[in-house]
Every structure is written in C-alpha cells, then in structure tokens.
Coordinates of C-alpha atoms in Angstrom, one line a residue:
M1 CA -3.7 7.2 32.2
S2 CA -6.7 7.5 34.5
T3 CA -6.2 6.0 38.0
K4 CA -9.9 6.0 38.7
E5 CA -11.1 2.7 40.2
S6 CA -14.1 0.9 38.6
N7 CA -15.9 -2.4 38.7
K8 CA -15.6 -3.0 35.0
K9 CA -14.6 -6.4 33.7
I10 CA -11.6 -6.9 31.3
E11 CA -12.0 -9.5 28.5
N12 CA -9.1 -10.7 26.4
L13 CA -9.7 -10.8 22.7
E14 CA -7.6 -12.3 19.9
V15 CA -8.5 -9.8 17.1
V16 CA -10.3 -6.5 16.8
T17 CA -11.3 -4.3 13.8
I18 CA -12.0 -0.6 14.3
R19 CA -13.1 2.1 11.8
F20 CA -12.9 5.8 12.5
A21 CA -15.2 7.7 10.1
G22 CA -16.4 11.3 9.7
D23 CA -16.2 14.3 7.5
S24 CA -12.9 15.0 5.8
G25 CA -12.3 17.8 8.3
D26 CA -12.9 15.7 11.4
G27 CA -9.4 14.4 11.7
M28 CA -10.2 10.7 11.2
Q29 CA -6.8 10.0 9.5
L30 CA -4.9 11.6 12.3
T31 CA -7.1 9.7 14.9
G32 CA -6.6 6.4 13.1
N33 CA -2.8 6.9 12.7
Q34 CA -2.5 7.7 16.4
F35 CA -4.4 4.5 17.5
T36 CA -2.2 2.6 14.9
D37 CA 1.1 4.0 16.3
N38 CA -0.1 3.2 19.9
T39 CA -1.0 -0.4 18.8
A40 CA 2.4 -0.9 17.1
I41 CA 4.2 0.3 20.2
F42 CA 2.1 -2.0 22.4
G43 CA 3.2 -5.0 20.3
N44 CA 0.1 -6.1 18.3
D45 CA 0.3 -7.2 14.7
L46 CA -1.8 -4.9 12.6
A47 CA -2.9 -3.8 9.1
T48 CA -4.6 -0.5 8.2
F49 CA -6.7 0.9 5.4
P50 CA -7.1 4.7 5.1
D51 CA -9.8 5.8 2.7
F52 CA -10.0 9.4 1.5
P53 CA -12.6 11.4 -0.4
A54 CA -11.9 11.6 -4.1
E55 CA -12.4 15.4 -4.0
I56 CA -9.9 17.6 -2.2
R57 CA -12.7 19.4 -0.4
A58 CA -16.0 17.6 -0.9
P59 CA -19.1 19.4 0.5
A60 CA -19.2 19.0 4.3
G61 CA -21.7 16.5 5.6
T62 CA -22.2 14.7 2.3
L63 CA -21.5 11.1 1.5
A64 CA -18.8 12.1 -1.0
G65 CA -17.0 13.9 1.9
V66 CA -16.7 10.9 4.2
S67 CA -13.1 10.1 5.3
S68 CA -12.3 6.9 7.2
F69 CA -9.5 4.9 8.7
Q70 CA -9.7 1.2 9.4
L71 CA -7.3 -1.0 11.3
Q72 CA -7.3 -4.6 12.4
F73 CA -5.0 -5.5 15.3
S74 CA -4.4 -8.9 16.9
S75 CA -2.2 -11.1 19.0
E76 CA -1.9 -13.4 16.0
D77 CA -0.7 -12.8 12.4
V78 CA -2.7 -10.1 10.5
N79 CA -2.9 -10.1 6.7
T80 CA -5.8 -7.6 6.1
P81 CA -7.4 -4.6 7.8
G82 CA -10.4 -6.8 8.5
D83 CA -13.9 -7.3 7.2
E84 CA -16.7 -6.8 9.7
L85 CA -16.2 -4.1 12.3
D86 CA -16.2 -4.5 16.1
V87 CA -16.2 -0.7 16.6
L88 CA -17.5 2.0 14.3
V89 CA -16.8 5.7 15.3
A90 CA -19.2 7.7 13.1
M91 CA -18.8 11.4 13.8
N92 CA -21.7 12.5 11.5
P93 CA -24.8 11.1 9.8
A94 CA -22.9 10.7 6.4
A95 CA -20.3 8.5 8.0
L96 CA -23.0 6.4 9.6
K97 CA -24.9 6.1 6.3
V98 CA -21.7 4.9 4.4
H99 CA -20.3 2.5 7.0
L100 CA -23.1 1.1 9.3
K101 CA -23.6 -1.9 7.0
D102 CA -20.1 -3.1 8.0
L103 CA -20.7 -3.1 11.8
K104 CA -21.3 -6.5 13.4
D105 CA -24.4 -7.2 15.3
N106 CA -23.8 -6.2 18.9
G107 CA -20.8 -4.2 17.7
I108 CA -20.0 -0.9 19.4
L109 CA -21.2 2.3 17.7
I110 CA -19.8 5.6 18.9
I111 CA -21.3 8.8 17.5
N112 CA -21.0 12.5 18.2
E113 CA -24.6 13.6 18.8
A114 CA -23.6 17.3 18.2
N115 CA -23.3 16.6 14.5
Y116 CA -26.6 14.6 14.2
T117 CA -28.7 17.6 13.2
K118 CA -31.7 17.8 10.9
R119 CA -29.6 19.5 8.2
N120 CA -26.9 16.8 8.4
F121 CA -29.4 14.0 8.2
K122 CA -30.8 15.6 5.0
L123 CA -27.3 16.0 3.5
A124 CA -26.5 12.4 4.2
G125 CA -29.8 11.1 2.7
W126 CA -31.4 9.8 5.8
E127 CA -35.2 10.0 5.4
E128 CA -35.8 9.2 9.1
N129 CA -33.6 9.9 12.1
P130 CA -31.9 6.6 12.8
L131 CA -31.5 7.7 16.5
E132 CA -35.3 7.6 16.9
D133 CA -36.2 4.4 15.2
D134 CA -34.9 0.8 15.3
T135 CA -32.1 1.2 12.9
L136 CA -29.4 1.1 15.6
K137 CA -31.1 -1.5 17.8
P138 CA -28.7 -4.3 16.8
Y139 CA -25.7 -2.3 18.1
R140 CA -24.3 -1.1 21.4
L141 CA -24.7 2.6 20.9
I142 CA -22.6 5.2 22.7
N143 CA -24.3 8.4 21.8
E144 CA -22.8 11.5 23.4
N145 CA -22.5 15.2 22.6
M146 CA -18.7 15.1 22.4
T147 CA -18.5 18.7 21.3
K148 CA -20.3 19.8 24.5
L149 CA -18.2 17.7 26.8
V150 CA -15.0 19.0 25.1
S151 CA -16.2 22.6 25.5
F152 CA -16.7 21.9 29.3
A153 CA -13.1 20.5 29.5
L154 CA -11.7 23.6 27.7
E155 CA -14.0 26.3 29.1
D156 CA -11.4 28.1 31.2
M157 CA -9.0 28.4 28.2
G158 CA -10.9 31.0 26.3
L159 CA -10.7 29.2 23.0
G160 CA -13.0 29.7 20.0
A161 CA -15.7 27.2 18.9
K162 CA -13.6 26.1 15.9
V163 CA -10.7 24.9 18.1
V164 CA -13.1 23.1 20.4
S165 CA -14.8 21.4 17.5
R166 CA -11.4 20.3 16.1
S167 CA -10.5 18.7 19.4
T168 CA -13.5 16.3 19.4
N169 CA -11.6 13.6 17.5
M170 CA -9.2 13.4 20.5
F171 CA -12.2 12.8 22.7
A172 CA -13.3 9.9 20.5
L173 CA -9.7 8.6 20.5
G174 CA -9.5 8.7 24.3
L175 CA -12.7 6.8 24.6
V176 CA -11.4 4.0 22.3
Y177 CA -8.1 4.0 24.3
W178 CA -10.2 3.4 27.4
L179 CA -12.3 0.7 25.6
Y180 CA -9.1 -1.3 24.8
E181 CA -7.1 -0.7 27.9
R182 CA -4.5 1.5 26.2
D183 CA -2.1 4.1 27.5
F184 CA -2.7 7.5 25.9
N185 CA 0.7 8.9 26.6
T186 CA 1.9 8.1 23.1
T187 CA -0.6 10.6 21.7
I188 CA 0.3 13.2 24.3
N189 CA 3.9 12.8 23.2
F190 CA 2.9 13.2 19.6
L191 CA 0.9 16.4 20.3
T192 CA 3.7 17.8 22.3
K193 CA 6.2 17.3 19.4
K194 CA 3.8 18.3 16.6
F195 CA 2.6 21.5 18.2
K196 CA 5.6 22.5 20.2
N197 CA 5.2 26.2 19.3
K198 CA 1.4 26.1 20.1
P199 CA 1.0 25.2 23.7
E200 CA -2.7 26.1 23.7
I201 CA -3.3 23.4 21.0
I202 CA -1.3 20.8 23.0
E203 CA -3.3 21.6 26.1
A204 CA -6.7 21.6 24.4
N205 CA -6.1 18.3 22.6
T206 CA -4.7 16.7 25.8
R207 CA -7.7 17.7 27.8
A208 CA -10.0 16.4 25.2
L209 CA -8.2 13.1 25.0
K210 CA -8.3 12.7 28.8
A211 CA -12.0 13.7 28.9
G212 CA -12.8 11.0 26.4
Y213 CA -10.8 8.4 28.3
N214 CA -12.4 9.3 31.7
Y215 CA -15.9 9.4 30.1
G216 CA -15.5 5.7 29.5
D217 CA -15.9 5.0 33.2
T218 CA -19.3 6.7 33.2
I219 CA -21.1 4.9 30.4
E220 CA -23.5 2.1 31.1
V221 CA -23.8 0.5 27.7
V222 CA -20.3 -1.0 27.9
K223 CA -19.6 -2.7 31.2
T224 CA -16.5 -4.6 29.8
T225 CA -13.3 -3.3 28.4
Y226 CA -11.0 -5.4 26.2
K227 CA -7.4 -6.3 26.0
V228 CA -5.6 -7.7 22.9
P229 CA -2.4 -9.4 24.1
Q230 CA 0.9 -8.7 22.3
A231 CA 1.7 -10.7 19.2
E232 CA 4.8 -12.9 18.8
F233 CA 7.3 -11.5 16.4
K234 CA 10.6 -12.8 15.2
P235 CA 13.4 -11.1 17.2
G236 CA 14.5 -7.8 15.7
K237 CA 13.8 -4.1 15.6
Y238 CA 10.4 -3.2 14.2
R239 CA 8.6 -0.1 13.2
N240 CA 5.1 0.6 11.8
I241 CA 5.5 1.6 8.1
M242 CA 3.3 2.8 5.2
G243 CA 3.9 1.4 1.7
N244 CA 5.1 4.6 0.2
D245 CA 7.6 5.1 3.1
A246 CA 8.9 1.6 2.6
T247 CA 9.3 2.3 -1.1
V248 CA 11.4 5.4 -0.2
L249 CA 13.7 3.3 2.0
G250 CA 14.0 0.6 -0.6
L251 CA 15.3 3.1 -3.1
L252 CA 17.8 4.5 -0.6
A253 CA 19.0 1.0 0.4
A254 CA 19.4 -0.1 -3.3
A255 CA 21.5 3.0 -4.2
E256 CA 23.7 2.4 -1.2
K257 CA 24.2 -1.3 -2.0
A258 CA 24.9 -0.4 -5.6
G259 CA 27.5 2.2 -4.6
I260 CA 25.9 4.9 -6.9
D261 CA 23.8 8.1 -6.4
L262 CA 20.0 8.1 -6.5
F263 CA 18.2 10.6 -8.7
F264 CA 14.4 10.9 -8.5
A265 CA 12.3 13.2 -10.7
G266 CA 8.5 13.3 -10.3
Y267 CA 5.4 15.3 -10.8
P268 CA 2.8 15.5 -8.0
I269 CA 0.0 12.9 -8.5
T270 CA -2.2 11.0 -6.0
P271 CA -1.3 8.5 -4.5
A272 CA 2.4 8.6 -5.6
S273 CA 3.4 12.1 -4.4
N274 CA 4.6 10.9 -1.0
I275 CA 7.5 9.1 -2.6
L276 CA 8.8 12.5 -3.9
H277 CA 8.1 14.1 -0.5
G278 CA 9.9 11.2 1.4
L279 CA 13.0 11.3 -0.8
A280 CA 13.2 15.1 -0.7
A281 CA 13.3 15.0 3.1
R282 CA 16.3 12.7 3.0
Q283 CA 18.8 14.6 0.9
S284 CA 21.4 14.1 3.6
F285 CA 21.7 10.6 2.2
G286 CA 22.9 12.0 -1.1
V287 CA 19.6 11.6 -3.0
K288 CA 18.8 14.2 -5.6
T289 CA 15.2 15.1 -6.1
F290 CA 13.5 17.2 -8.8
Q291 CA 9.9 18.2 -9.1
A292 CA 9.4 18.4 -12.8
E293 CA 6.9 20.6 -14.7
D294 CA 5.1 17.5 -16.1
E295 CA 5.2 13.7 -16.3
I296 CA 7.2 13.6 -19.5
A297 CA 9.9 15.9 -18.2
A298 CA 10.1 13.8 -15.0
I299 CA 10.9 10.5 -16.8
C300 CA 13.2 12.2 -19.3
C301 CA 15.2 13.8 -16.4
S302 CA 15.4 10.4 -14.7
L303 CA 16.6 8.7 -17.9
G304 CA 19.2 11.5 -18.3
A305 CA 20.4 10.7 -14.8
A306 CA 20.7 7.1 -15.7
F307 CA 22.7 8.1 -18.8
V308 CA 25.3 9.8 -16.6
G309 CA 25.6 6.9 -14.1
D310 CA 22.9 7.5 -11.4
L311 CA 20.1 5.2 -10.4
G312 CA 17.3 7.0 -12.2
V313 CA 13.8 6.7 -10.7
T314 CA 10.4 8.3 -11.3
A315 CA 7.0 7.6 -9.9
S316 CA 3.4 8.3 -10.9
S317 CA 0.0 6.7 -11.2
G318 CA -1.9 5.4 -14.3
P319 CA -2.5 8.8 -16.1
G320 CA 1.1 9.8 -15.6
I321 CA 2.5 6.4 -16.8
A322 CA 0.5 6.9 -20.0
L323 CA 2.4 10.1 -20.6
K324 CA 5.7 8.5 -19.8
G325 CA 5.2 5.8 -22.5
E326 CA 7.3 7.2 -25.3
A327 CA 10.3 7.8 -22.9
L328 CA 9.9 4.3 -21.6
G329 CA 10.4 3.1 -25.2
L330 CA 13.6 5.2 -25.3
A331 CA 14.9 3.6 -22.1
I332 CA 14.3 0.2 -23.6
M333 CA 16.1 1.1 -26.9
T334 CA 19.1 2.7 -25.0
E335 CA 19.1 -0.2 -22.5
L336 CA 19.6 2.1 -19.5
P337 CA 18.7 1.2 -15.9
L338 CA 15.5 3.0 -15.0
V339 CA 12.9 2.3 -12.3
V340 CA 9.4 3.6 -12.9
I341 CA 7.0 3.2 -10.0
N342 CA 3.2 3.1 -10.7
V343 CA 1.1 3.5 -7.5
Q344 CA -2.1 2.3 -9.2
R345 CA -5.5 4.0 -8.7
G346 CA -8.9 3.8 -10.2
G347 CA -9.2 4.7 -13.8
P348 CA -9.5 5.4 -16.7
S349 CA -8.5 9.0 -17.2
T350 CA -8.5 10.9 -13.9
G351 CA -10.8 8.1 -12.6
L352 CA -10.9 7.7 -8.8
P353 CA -7.7 9.5 -7.6
T354 CA -7.9 8.3 -4.0
K355 CA -9.3 4.8 -4.5
T356 CA -7.3 1.6 -5.2
E357 CA -7.3 -0.6 -8.3
Q358 CA -5.0 -3.0 -10.1
S359 CA -6.0 -2.0 -13.6
D360 CA -2.6 -0.9 -15.0
L361 CA -1.1 -4.4 -15.4
L362 CA -1.7 -4.7 -19.1
Q363 CA -0.5 -1.1 -19.5
A364 CA 2.8 -2.1 -17.8
M365 CA 3.1 -5.2 -19.9
Y366 CA 2.1 -3.9 -23.4
G367 CA 1.5 -0.1 -23.2
R368 CA 4.2 1.0 -25.6
N369 CA 4.7 1.2 -29.3
G370 CA 6.7 -1.5 -31.0
E371 CA 8.1 -4.7 -29.4
A372 CA 9.2 -3.1 -26.2
P373 CA 9.4 -5.5 -23.3
L374 CA 10.5 -4.5 -19.9
A375 CA 10.7 -6.1 -16.4
I376 CA 7.7 -5.9 -14.0
V377 CA 7.9 -6.3 -10.2
S378 CA 4.9 -6.0 -7.9
A379 CA 4.7 -5.3 -4.2
G380 CA 2.2 -7.3 -2.1
S381 CA 1.9 -5.3 1.1
P382 CA 3.1 -2.1 2.8
S383 CA 6.2 -3.6 4.2
D384 CA 6.9 -5.7 1.0
C385 CA 7.2 -2.3 -0.8
F386 CA 10.8 -2.2 0.6
D387 CA 11.8 -5.6 -0.8
A388 CA 10.0 -5.2 -4.1
T389 CA 11.6 -1.7 -4.6
F390 CA 15.0 -3.1 -3.8
E391 CA 14.5 -5.9 -6.3
A392 CA 13.3 -3.6 -9.0
C393 CA 16.5 -1.5 -8.6
R394 CA 18.6 -4.7 -8.6
I395 CA 17.1 -6.0 -11.8
A396 CA 17.4 -2.6 -13.5
L397 CA 21.1 -2.2 -12.6
E398 CA 22.3 -5.7 -13.0
H399 CA 20.5 -6.3 -16.3
M400 CA 20.6 -2.7 -17.8
I401 CA 16.9 -2.6 -18.4
P402 CA 14.0 -0.4 -17.3
V403 CA 11.7 -1.9 -14.7
I404 CA 8.2 -1.0 -13.7
L405 CA 7.3 -1.4 -10.1
L406 CA 3.6 -1.8 -9.4
T407 CA 2.1 -0.9 -6.1
D408 CA -1.4 0.5 -5.5
G409 CA -3.2 3.0 -3.4
Y410 CA -4.3 0.4 -0.8
I411 CA -0.8 -0.7 0.1
A412 CA 0.9 2.7 -0.5
N413 CA -1.3 4.3 2.2
G414 CA -1.8 1.3 4.4
S415 CA 0.6 0.3 7.1
E416 CA 1.9 -2.7 9.1
P417 CA 4.8 -3.7 11.3
W418 CA 8.1 -4.0 9.4
K419 CA 11.2 -5.7 10.7
I420 CA 14.0 -3.2 9.9
P421 CA 16.7 -5.1 7.9
N422 CA 20.4 -4.9 8.7
L423 CA 21.9 -3.0 5.8
N424 CA 25.0 -5.1 6.0
E425 CA 22.9 -8.2 5.4
L426 CA 21.3 -6.9 2.2
P427 CA 22.9 -8.3 -1.0
E428 CA 25.3 -6.2 -2.9
I429 CA 24.0 -4.9 -6.2
K430 CA 26.4 -5.2 -9.1
N431 CA 26.3 -2.3 -11.5
N432 CA 27.7 -2.4 -15.0
L433 CA 29.6 0.8 -14.9
V434 CA 32.8 0.9 -17.0
T435 CA 35.6 3.4 -16.7
D436 CA 38.2 2.0 -19.0
S437 CA 37.5 0.6 -22.4
G438 CA 40.6 -1.5 -22.5
K439 CA 40.8 -2.0 -26.3
E440 CA 38.1 -1.1 -28.6
F441 CA 34.8 -0.2 -26.9
Y442 CA 31.6 -1.9 -27.9
P443 CA 28.6 -0.3 -26.1
Y444 CA 26.2 -3.1 -27.0
K445 CA 28.5 -6.1 -26.3
R446 CA 26.7 -8.1 -23.6
D447 CA 27.3 -10.1 -20.5
E448 CA 26.5 -13.7 -21.4
K449 CA 24.6 -14.3 -18.1
T450 CA 22.6 -11.1 -17.6
M451 CA 22.5 -9.9 -21.2
A452 CA 23.5 -6.4 -19.8
R453 CA 25.5 -4.0 -22.0
P454 CA 28.3 -1.9 -20.4
W455 CA 27.3 1.3 -18.7
A456 CA 29.6 3.9 -20.1
I457 CA 29.6 7.4 -18.6
P458 CA 29.6 10.2 -21.2
G459 CA 32.8 12.3 -21.3
V460 CA 35.2 9.4 -20.6
P461 CA 37.8 9.2 -23.4
G462 CA 37.5 6.0 -25.3
L463 CA 33.9 5.3 -24.2
E464 CA 32.2 7.5 -26.7
H465 CA 29.0 6.0 -28.1
R466 CA 25.7 6.9 -29.8
I467 CA 22.6 7.3 -27.8
G468 CA 18.9 7.9 -28.9
G469 CA 15.8 6.2 -30.0
L470 CA 16.9 5.0 -33.5
E471 CA 17.6 1.3 -33.8
K472 CA 21.1 0.3 -32.8
E473 CA 23.5 -2.0 -34.5
D474 CA 24.4 -5.1 -32.4
Q475 CA 27.8 -4.7 -30.6
T476 CA 28.8 -1.2 -32.0
G477 CA 25.7 0.7 -31.1
N478 CA 25.7 2.6 -34.4
V479 CA 22.4 3.6 -35.9
S480 CA 21.2 0.8 -38.2
Y481 CA 18.2 0.4 -40.5
D482 CA 19.2 -3.1 -41.5
S483 CA 16.2 -5.5 -41.4
I484 CA 18.1 -8.5 -40.1
N485 CA 19.8 -6.4 -37.4
H486 CA 16.4 -5.1 -36.3
Q487 CA 15.1 -8.7 -36.0
N488 CA 18.2 -9.6 -34.0
M489 CA 18.0 -6.7 -31.7
T490 CA 14.3 -7.2 -31.1
D491 CA 15.1 -10.8 -30.1
I492 CA 17.9 -9.7 -27.9
R493 CA 15.6 -7.3 -26.0
Q494 CA 13.3 -10.2 -25.2
K495 CA 16.3 -12.4 -24.2
K496 CA 17.2 -9.7 -21.7
I497 CA 13.8 -10.3 -20.0
D498 CA 14.2 -14.0 -20.2
A499 CA 17.6 -13.8 -18.5
I500 CA 16.1 -12.2 -15.4
A501 CA 14.3 -15.4 -14.6
E502 CA 17.7 -17.0 -13.7
S503 CA 18.1 -14.6 -10.8
I504 CA 14.6 -14.6 -9.3
P505 CA 13.3 -17.3 -6.9
M506 CA 10.9 -20.1 -7.9
V507 CA 7.3 -19.6 -7.0
E508 CA 6.4 -21.4 -3.7
T509 CA 3.1 -23.0 -3.1
Y510 CA 1.4 -22.4 0.2
G511 CA -0.5 -25.5 1.2
D512 CA -0.7 -28.7 -0.9
K513 CA 1.5 -28.9 -4.0
S514 CA -1.5 -30.2 -6.0
G515 CA -5.2 -30.4 -5.5
S516 CA -8.7 -29.0 -6.2
L517 CA -8.1 -25.3 -6.2
L518 CA -5.2 -22.9 -6.4
L519 CA -5.6 -19.2 -5.7
V520 CA -3.1 -16.9 -7.6
S521 CA -2.6 -13.4 -6.2
W522 CA -0.5 -10.4 -7.2
G523 CA 0.0 -7.0 -5.7
G524 CA -2.2 -5.9 -2.8
T525 CA -4.6 -8.9 -3.0
S526 CA -2.0 -11.0 -1.2
G527 CA -3.3 -10.5 2.3
S528 CA -7.0 -11.1 1.7
V529 CA -6.2 -14.2 -0.5
R530 CA -4.0 -15.7 2.2
S531 CA -6.6 -15.1 4.9
A532 CA -9.3 -16.8 2.8
V533 CA -7.0 -19.7 2.0
D534 CA -6.2 -20.1 5.7
K535 CA -9.9 -20.2 6.5
A536 CA -10.6 -22.7 3.8
R537 CA -7.8 -25.0 4.9
A538 CA -8.9 -24.8 8.5
N539 CA -12.2 -26.2 7.2
K540 CA -10.4 -29.1 5.5
L541 CA -10.8 -27.8 2.0
S542 CA -8.2 -28.6 -0.7
V543 CA -7.1 -25.0 -1.4
S544 CA -3.6 -23.7 -2.0
H545 CA -2.1 -20.3 -2.8
I546 CA 0.8 -18.7 -4.8
H547 CA 1.6 -15.1 -4.8
L548 CA 3.4 -13.5 -7.8
K549 CA 6.0 -10.7 -7.1
Y550 CA 7.7 -11.1 -10.5
I551 CA 5.3 -10.7 -13.4
N552 CA 7.7 -10.1 -16.3
P553 CA 9.4 -12.5 -16.4
F554 CA 7.4 -15.0 -14.4
P555 CA 9.3 -17.5 -12.1
K556 CA 10.6 -20.4 -14.2
N557 CA 8.4 -23.0 -12.5
L558 CA 5.1 -21.1 -12.7
G559 CA 3.6 -23.1 -15.6
E560 CA 4.5 -26.4 -13.9
V561 CA 2.8 -25.3 -10.7
L562 CA -0.4 -24.1 -12.4
L563 CA -0.9 -27.5 -14.2
K564 CA -1.0 -29.4 -10.9
F565 CA -4.4 -28.0 -9.9
E566 CA -7.9 -28.8 -11.1
N567 CA -9.1 -25.2 -10.8
I568 CA -7.3 -21.8 -10.7
L569 CA -8.9 -18.7 -9.1
I570 CA -7.4 -15.3 -9.7
P571 CA -8.9 -12.5 -7.5
E572 CA -8.0 -9.1 -9.1
L573 CA -9.0 -5.5 -8.6
N574 CA -9.6 -5.2 -12.4
S575 CA -11.5 -7.1 -15.1
G576 CA -9.2 -10.1 -15.3
Q577 CA -5.8 -8.8 -16.6
L578 CA -3.5 -11.4 -15.0
S579 CA -5.9 -14.1 -16.2
V580 CA -5.3 -12.8 -19.8
I581 CA -1.5 -12.9 -19.4
L582 CA -1.4 -16.4 -17.8
R583 CA -3.7 -17.8 -20.5
N584 CA -1.5 -16.3 -23.2
K585 CA 1.7 -17.5 -21.6
F586 CA 0.7 -21.0 -20.4
L587 CA -2.6 -21.9 -22.1
V588 CA -4.3 -22.4 -18.8
D589 CA -7.9 -21.6 -18.0
S590 CA -8.7 -19.7 -14.8
I591 CA -11.7 -18.4 -12.9
G592 CA -11.7 -14.7 -12.2
L593 CA -13.0 -12.9 -9.2
N594 CA -13.0 -9.3 -10.4
K595 CA -13.9 -6.1 -8.6
V596 CA -13.4 -2.5 -9.6
E597 CA -15.2 -0.7 -6.7
G598 CA -12.2 1.4 -5.6
K599 CA -11.6 -0.7 -2.4
P600 CA -9.8 -4.0 -1.7
F601 CA -11.2 -7.4 -1.4
S602 CA -12.6 -8.6 1.9
T603 CA -11.6 -12.1 3.1
G604 CA -15.3 -13.1 3.0
E605 CA -15.7 -12.2 -0.7
I606 CA -12.8 -14.5 -1.6
Y607 CA -13.8 -17.3 0.8
N608 CA -17.4 -17.3 -0.5
K609 CA -16.0 -17.7 -4.1
I610 CA -13.9 -20.6 -2.9
L611 CA -17.0 -22.3 -1.5
N612 CA -18.8 -21.7 -4.7
I613 CA -16.1 -23.2 -6.9
L614 CA -15.8 -26.3 -4.7
G615 CA -19.6 -26.7 -4.5
K616 CA -19.8 -26.0 -0.8
K617 CA -22.5 -24.1 1.1

C-alpha cells in the first residue's frame, strides 16, 4: 500500500454500493470479483450482482455489449447488492449511458477519458458529449485518461498497446481501493498466482494497480476517503461464495452424508454450466461427471445412475428442462431418487440467456404429461444454495422421488459470505438401498412414514424387478393396465408428496404474526423483500414477511399463516406464478408485484408498493 502522506480526511460509512461497468472486454467481472474478495477478507458483509451481455461477443462500444458488476458492502447485515450507487466506474460511453441513472446525486463517477471518443459516443447513442454539457453536473466526476497513465507506468517494459489497454481495469480498481482505504495486496497475490508463468503480465497489472492507487492522492474532486468498518458475524470460518459453487458443495456434502456416490450428467447451458465445471474439478471426492451430447441424454444418464444406486443429478435452465420433461415423468413412474437443478433465466425459448427470471415455477409444478407430481425446493440466496441443494438431495433419497431445485441467474452468479458448516454436524441422510430381500421382494412396498419404496440394485439375486414407464402394479411392480390400480397408484404418487411435509419445517413469520400486510417471497426475491420489510417496520408500518423454500409440498402451516393478514403481496420475477398456485391451493387472494426485465427487484420498488397498498405517501 502507498506510504505517501496526505492531508485527506477519512470518513466512516455504514454501507456503500459500487458498480463497475464497461465493454465486455474491459475486465469488469474480474475487477468486481477482486474488490469483492478484498471486501470479504476485510470482514464486511456483502452481496454482489454480476450482469453479463446476452451475446457472447456483442459489438464493442454498444449498449448491448455493456458488462457490469455491482456490490454492496456494509458493517451491518446485507441482503441485496444495493439500489442507488455511491460509485459508478464507467469505462466507456455505453456504460455511462446504461448506468448513469442509478448513480446518486453527489455520487462519485469514474471514467476513462481515453474511451470517450466521438465514435464511441455515436455507438452508445449519445447525441451530445455529456462531458461538455451539464449532464454530469450532479456528480463528483473523476475524469482521467487511464490508458495514458498506465502506458506511462509501463513505458519501460516494451509491451504492446493491447496489453496496456487490458491493464486499465487494474488502474480503476487501484483508485477504488484508495477511495475506501483498502490494502491492494490481495489483488497482487491473485495476479501472482493466476499468471505465475507470465511474469510480464503480473508486473504490468501490478504497476497499473499501484498507479491507480497513488493517483488518488493527486485528485482534487475527492478530498475525503471512506472506511466501512468490519461487520459482526457469528463465530466460525467464512468464505465468499457464489450460488453455483454453493450448489456444487451441497451436492458433495449430501452424497457424503448419504454414504453413496454422486453422478452428475449435464449439457452446457447458461447459467447452469458452472455446476458441471465445479463438480468435474472435484473428482478426487469420488464424484463422476459426464458431459452429455444433449439435455435428454443428460437426464437419462442421471436416471440410469440412480437406478444402479448413485445419487443422480442433472442441471440446466428453462429450455433444457423442457427437453427433460419426458424423462422426468419416467423418474416419477419408477420412483427413483433424482435431483434436477433449474438455474432459471429469461424466456421463453432461448430468451435472455444471461439475465435472471423466476418464470419456470409453473413448468416445475405442472410441466409434464399425466398426473406427475414431484417435489420442488427453491434456494433464496447464493449461500442458501448449499442448504437448498442438501435438502433437495435429502428429500429425493429419503422419499424415493425426483426433486426439482430452483435457483436463478441472479443468485447463481451472485456471491455473499458463507459460514462453512461442520460436515460432522450436518444430518445424516437415510437412503432406501436394500441388499437382501429377506423373503419375497416387493419393489413397490412402501415405508409407512416416507412412502418410499425399496431401492434395489440390479444384478442382486432375489431383488429382480421390472423397470420402465408403463404403469406399475402396487406392491409387485408388475406392469398393470388395471383402471383401479392406476387410480390407486396415481393417488399414492400424490401421497408421496404429501408425506414430505412431515419432514420440513413450518413456515416462520418475520415480524407480527398477523396484521395489515404480509409479503411472501420465494427464490432470489428473498433479500430485497426482507430489506423492504425492514424499512417498512422501521417506519412503524404493520408489515411482515415469510419466505418459501419448500414449494411442493408447502409447509403444513402455510394456509393458516396466510389467513391472518388483511393483504398479501407477492413480488415475483414473472407474471404471477406463485400467486396462481397459492390461490389454487388455499383460495386466498393476493396482490402481485411482477417484473420480467431480466434483473432483480430493488428494495425501493418493493417498498413503494408497500406504501401504495397501505395508502401511505
């Protein structure tokens, strides 16, 4: 860190929101991740929101090519990546055009003047140069030719213009480190490890980082730097974790606690691919991974693995789940444990591959032919992906049933601090494997409590049984076309869902147990809903909150809780799918706050709806 003395003032802040934005080749995701890792090591609570272009390589300098990374960090609890920005780093005019509206008045705007050319203004749709009129007057502007300063710092290294340009993100990062009194050595350590065989890249980026940090002492527009104190966490070991990474660890933990092997088959699809990547990198834990030729092959391979006694898992997004529908029906008919992870994204069809949505809930609930119920679990945050994944596996194995786990692009790519659990303290998962038939074997004879059938491995003498999609006879598992048996087996498959409710917790109400307004969240809306409810309660409003992790079945007391409130508000990143299910199940009316813009709710959007419902200004 720089040892240069200055007369700057240092101000303590409770919470800060920063967004790094630029062209998809400007390294904004790397920059944001580095500041995030630094913040986590320092000890702040945080939440992040990476936002990628939908096209793999959108035209440079255009609005479609803007990539951004937002994080909120605080000395208090953080539930969301933040609403209004305290700092916006806009590396080009397109980033400025897309994100300026979110910057607070008197917020800090950092731009790389080298990219603010006439051509780039035109590509971004600026009719006038915002640097030459009053557009940026409400903000504290730090306008510097970063590319030129970096080239000065690297001039004796003999590097090409391309390498110099690619180092400017480190200059911007160094400046933000200076602004918030941060030690930049975490990033130097990262560069040293990542580019250990490319010493010139390490040196170039380190010089650019230090140049940006030291430049802070020369600017006049910011005479105060800021410090956000450490947050208070429960004792334990923590790490910063992304949602897909937490899902990977949840799968590994569940297989370990069940005492069986994990088999994962998948086909690459955004934003679920990192689950396959993460598991493939951990084959030393005994996990078997297979990249299939398509989505149908992936689920069929995973179901085949379940047939032979492994924990079978596959993951995809909405389009892939549609293709997996028939094999899901086969898993329901054969009553095999299978976990299908849907990392939701904008649809329909290919839709918005890199943008978030919650529009696959009805698909998960009803998207198969016939009466084909299965269990549905939903993760609420990046770290909750671990717990939700573990639960999905537990339910699949203990109840011999396929389970859909719903996450979404927002929480899959977002990150937050996660308290690493003690594996010995996680509950054991009982599997239904049988190795000895005893007397006569009945493959569809059920456990009275869980409604699970025995899990017989093929090839074991005495445990032979029929498998396949044709209707099974109760108890024997023989193929049956009998109408009464079909009715009975259909009822049993629903009873298997109902039995799960006995092993999941009751829903807990945050705030008053009854009152004027109850907000119901599921999935990634949890954090913004909780923040809005906290704000409402701080203003003495009668507002409460429940979050649903279990959607099929619902917790046993859900209907009772809903009836205790005058109004129910359900914010969803869809057109009201949970509202439809709750009305169908409990005959309750609800108010929807629905959004399908490819980005999560802000706290302000939900809080304003609360005020509207309660008749407040």
